[in-house]
Amino acid sequence: MDMTEKRKLFESIVPQYSEKLYWAIRRIVLCHDDANDVLQNVFIKVWSGSDDVQARSTLATWLYRFDVYEALDVLRRKRNVASLDISDNISVANSLEADQYFDGDRAQALLQEAIASLPDVQRVVFNLRYYDEMKYSEISQLLDTSEGALKASYHIAVKKITAFMKEHQ
């Protein structure tokens, strides 16, 4: 792919996918500033890897792969640096409500806190299935995991979220 083709591809990807990718990241990292940083890193990787778009993957799957792994890397780095455990941080809902970019109510903030309390893989699977309405086959390709394992992760995540919401009402 020559530079002109690469630029055209990139210029079509950014406006088409920015918002979807941002919200997929935001649901993982929760913080607006972190989500913006991750999105920028994703587009840098897209630019440098645009020659590697695999024929077996759709463009959206290829982008979400960058998206999810970059967001998970940010979470891992934050945990290593701050040694924070989300169960010790009961202020997820409070910090979201104070975030100028969060436009939900208290119930939405509690839902996000419940989702944040999930292990990383369950959180990603839940977000991709529930919010992004991805098919299990797409998530399977994205995360290199069997559809059966994804269905189990989603089911367990829903049970945990339901229990969390009942406990905090």
GROMACS .gro file of C-alpha atoms in nm:
model
  169
    1MET     CA    1   0.000   0.000   0.000
    2ASP     CA    2   0.151   0.330  -0.104
    3MET     CA    3   0.140   0.642   0.114
    4THR     CA    4  -0.156   0.797  -0.071
    5GLU     CA    5  -0.368   0.483  -0.028
    6LYS     CA    6  -0.263   0.461   0.335
    7ARG     CA    7  -0.360   0.824   0.399
    8LYS     CA    8  -0.701   0.777   0.228
    9LEU     CA    9  -0.770   0.465   0.434
   10PHE     CA   10  -0.670   0.641   0.755
   11GLU     CA   11  -0.874   0.952   0.672
   12SER     CA   12  -1.181   0.735   0.617
   13ILE     CA   13  -1.129   0.529   0.934
   14VAL     CA   14  -1.087   0.813   1.184
   15PRO     CA   15  -1.423   0.989   1.138
   16GLN     CA   16  -1.612   0.666   1.081
   17TYR     CA   17  -1.486   0.479   1.389
   18SER     CA   18  -1.368   0.742   1.640
   19GLU     CA   19  -1.686   0.764   1.844
   20LYS     CA   20  -1.751   0.388   1.855
   21LEU     CA   21  -1.393   0.316   1.952
   22TYR     CA   22  -1.390   0.594   2.211
   23TRP     CA   23  -1.697   0.455   2.389
   24ALA     CA   24  -1.566   0.099   2.375
   25ILE     CA   25  -1.246   0.223   2.540
   26ARG     CA   26  -1.430   0.447   2.786
   27ARG     CA   27  -1.638   0.155   2.914
   28ILE     CA   28  -1.316  -0.030   2.991
   29VAL     CA   29  -1.098   0.246   3.140
   30LEU     CA   30  -1.386   0.466   3.271
   31CYS     CA   31  -1.189   0.792   3.266
   32HIS     CA   32  -1.234   1.038   2.977
   33ASP     CA   33  -0.867   1.142   2.970
   34ASP     CA   34  -0.749   0.780   2.969
   35ALA     CA   35  -0.997   0.698   2.693
   36ASN     CA   36  -0.869   0.986   2.479
   37ASP     CA   37  -0.508   0.874   2.534
   38VAL     CA   38  -0.594   0.516   2.442
   39LEU     CA   39  -0.784   0.627   2.132
   40GLN     CA   40  -0.485   0.831   2.019
   41ASN     CA   41  -0.258   0.528   2.072
   42VAL     CA   42  -0.503   0.310   1.879
   43PHE     CA   43  -0.494   0.544   1.581
   44ILE     CA   44  -0.114   0.559   1.594
   45LYS     CA   45  -0.108   0.178   1.580
   46VAL     CA   46  -0.366   0.179   1.302
   47TRP     CA   47  -0.149   0.419   1.101
   48SER     CA   48   0.164   0.213   1.151
   49GLY     CA   49  -0.017  -0.119   1.099
   50SER     CA   50  -0.252  -0.031   0.814
   51ASP     CA   51  -0.046  -0.248   0.578
   52ASP     CA   52  -0.129  -0.546   0.800
   53VAL     CA   53  -0.509  -0.545   0.767
   54GLN     CA   54  -0.574  -0.915   0.741
   55ALA     CA   55  -0.818  -1.039   0.477
   56ARG     CA   56  -0.980  -1.276   0.730
   57SER     CA   57  -1.070  -0.992   0.966
   58THR     CA   58  -1.318  -0.720   0.902
   59LEU     CA   59  -1.190  -0.367   0.943
   60ALA     CA   60  -1.407  -0.320   1.251
   61THR     CA   61  -1.269  -0.636   1.414
   62TRP     CA   62  -0.915  -0.529   1.337
   63LEU     CA   63  -0.980  -0.185   1.493
   64TYR     CA   64  -1.154  -0.327   1.800
   65ARG     CA   65  -0.859  -0.562   1.854
   66PHE     CA   66  -0.626  -0.260   1.885
   67ASP     CA   67  -0.889  -0.084   2.095
   68VAL     CA   68  -0.948  -0.357   2.351
   69TYR     CA   69  -0.586  -0.460   2.397
   70GLU     CA   70  -0.466  -0.101   2.431
   71ALA     CA   71  -0.738  -0.027   2.691
   72LEU     CA   72  -0.650  -0.342   2.887
   73ASP     CA   73  -0.282  -0.242   2.878
   74VAL     CA   74  -0.372   0.093   3.035
   75LEU     CA   75  -0.565  -0.085   3.312
   76ARG     CA   76  -0.274  -0.320   3.380
   77ARG     CA   77  -0.023  -0.034   3.391
   78LYS     CA   78  -0.246   0.165   3.628
   79ARG     CA   79  -0.282  -0.135   3.858
   80ASN     CA   80   0.092  -0.193   3.860
   81VAL     CA   81   0.170   0.171   3.930
   82ALA     CA   82  -0.102   0.245   4.181
   83SER     CA   83  -0.164  -0.107   4.313
   84LEU     CA   84  -0.534  -0.025   4.307
   85ASP     CA   85  -0.800  -0.290   4.339
   86ILE     CA   86  -1.139  -0.179   4.206
   87SER     CA   87  -1.312  -0.342   4.505
   88ASP     CA   88  -1.122  -0.103   4.731
   89ASN     CA   89  -1.230   0.191   4.522
   90ILE     CA   90  -1.596   0.247   4.606
   91SER     CA   91  -1.598   0.585   4.438
   92VAL     CA   92  -1.635   0.471   4.076
   93ALA     CA   93  -1.998   0.585   4.069
   94ASN     CA   94  -1.913   0.908   4.252
   95SER     CA   95  -1.622   0.990   4.022
   96LEU     CA   96  -1.835   0.921   3.715
   97GLU     CA   97  -2.110   1.150   3.840
   98ALA     CA   98  -1.851   1.424   3.894
   99ASP     CA   99  -1.704   1.370   3.545
  100GLN     CA  100  -1.818   1.648   3.311
  101TYR     CA  101  -1.819   1.400   3.021
  102PHE     CA  102  -2.053   1.152   3.196
  103ASP     CA  103  -2.414   1.223   3.113
  104GLY     CA  104  -2.583   0.938   3.301
  105ASP     CA  105  -2.779   0.934   3.625
  106ARG     CA  106  -2.704   0.756   3.953
  107ALA     CA  107  -2.838   0.423   3.822
  108GLN     CA  108  -2.609   0.447   3.517
  109ALA     CA  109  -2.314   0.531   3.744
  110LEU     CA  110  -2.390   0.228   3.963
  111LEU     CA  111  -2.416   0.009   3.654
  112GLN     CA  112  -2.073   0.131   3.546
  113GLU     CA  113  -1.939   0.060   3.894
  114ALA     CA  114  -2.083  -0.291   3.875
  115ILE     CA  115  -1.920  -0.342   3.535
  116ALA     CA  116  -1.591  -0.200   3.667
  117SER     CA  117  -1.595  -0.458   3.946
  118LEU     CA  118  -1.579  -0.741   3.692
  119PRO     CA  119  -1.252  -0.910   3.600
  120ASP     CA  120  -1.103  -0.757   3.283
  121VAL     CA  121  -1.208  -1.033   3.043
  122GLN     CA  122  -1.565  -1.046   3.171
  123ARG     CA  123  -1.585  -0.668   3.152
  124VAL     CA  124  -1.463  -0.662   2.793
  125VAL     CA  125  -1.696  -0.944   2.687
  126PHE     CA  126  -1.992  -0.781   2.860
  127ASN     CA  127  -1.923  -0.439   2.704
  128LEU     CA  128  -1.870  -0.574   2.354
  129ARG     CA  129  -2.183  -0.789   2.369
  130TYR     CA  130  -2.416  -0.554   2.559
  131TYR     CA  131  -2.315  -0.208   2.442
  132ASP     CA  132  -2.156  -0.276   2.104
  133GLU     CA  133  -2.401  -0.558   2.024
  134MET     CA  134  -2.125  -0.772   1.877
  135LYS     CA  135  -2.197  -1.130   1.788
  136TYR     CA  136  -2.013  -1.397   1.983
  137SER     CA  137  -1.843  -1.502   1.658
  138GLU     CA  138  -1.699  -1.149   1.619
  139ILE     CA  139  -1.585  -1.134   1.982
  140SER     CA  140  -1.433  -1.480   1.944
  141GLN     CA  141  -1.227  -1.361   1.649
  142LEU     CA  142  -1.133  -1.043   1.832
  143LEU     CA  143  -1.019  -1.209   2.155
  144ASP     CA  144  -0.904  -1.544   2.011
  145THR     CA  145  -1.140  -1.728   2.247
  146SER     CA  146  -1.408  -1.989   2.185
  147GLU     CA  147  -1.769  -1.878   2.157
  148GLY     CA  148  -1.862  -2.115   2.441
  149ALA     CA  149  -1.612  -1.949   2.676
  150LEU     CA  150  -1.744  -1.606   2.576
  151LYS     CA  151  -2.104  -1.708   2.640
  152ALA     CA  152  -2.004  -1.836   2.983
  153SER     CA  153  -1.813  -1.515   3.062
  154TYR     CA  154  -2.108  -1.302   2.955
  155HIS     CA  155  -2.356  -1.508   3.158
  156ILE     CA  156  -2.137  -1.487   3.470
  157ALA     CA  157  -2.088  -1.113   3.418
  158VAL     CA  158  -2.463  -1.056   3.394
  159LYS     CA  159  -2.518  -1.251   3.717
  160LYS     CA  160  -2.249  -1.050   3.898
  161ILE     CA  161  -2.386  -0.719   3.771
  162THR     CA  162  -2.740  -0.815   3.871
  163ALA     CA  163  -2.624  -0.913   4.220
  164PHE     CA  164  -2.423  -0.590   4.253
  165MET     CA  165  -2.718  -0.376   4.147
  166LYS     CA  166  -2.953  -0.552   4.392
  167GLU     CA  167  -2.703  -0.506   4.673
  168HIS     CA  168  -2.657  -0.133   4.605
  169GLN     CA  169  -3.016  -0.024   4.549
   0.00000   0.00000   0.00000
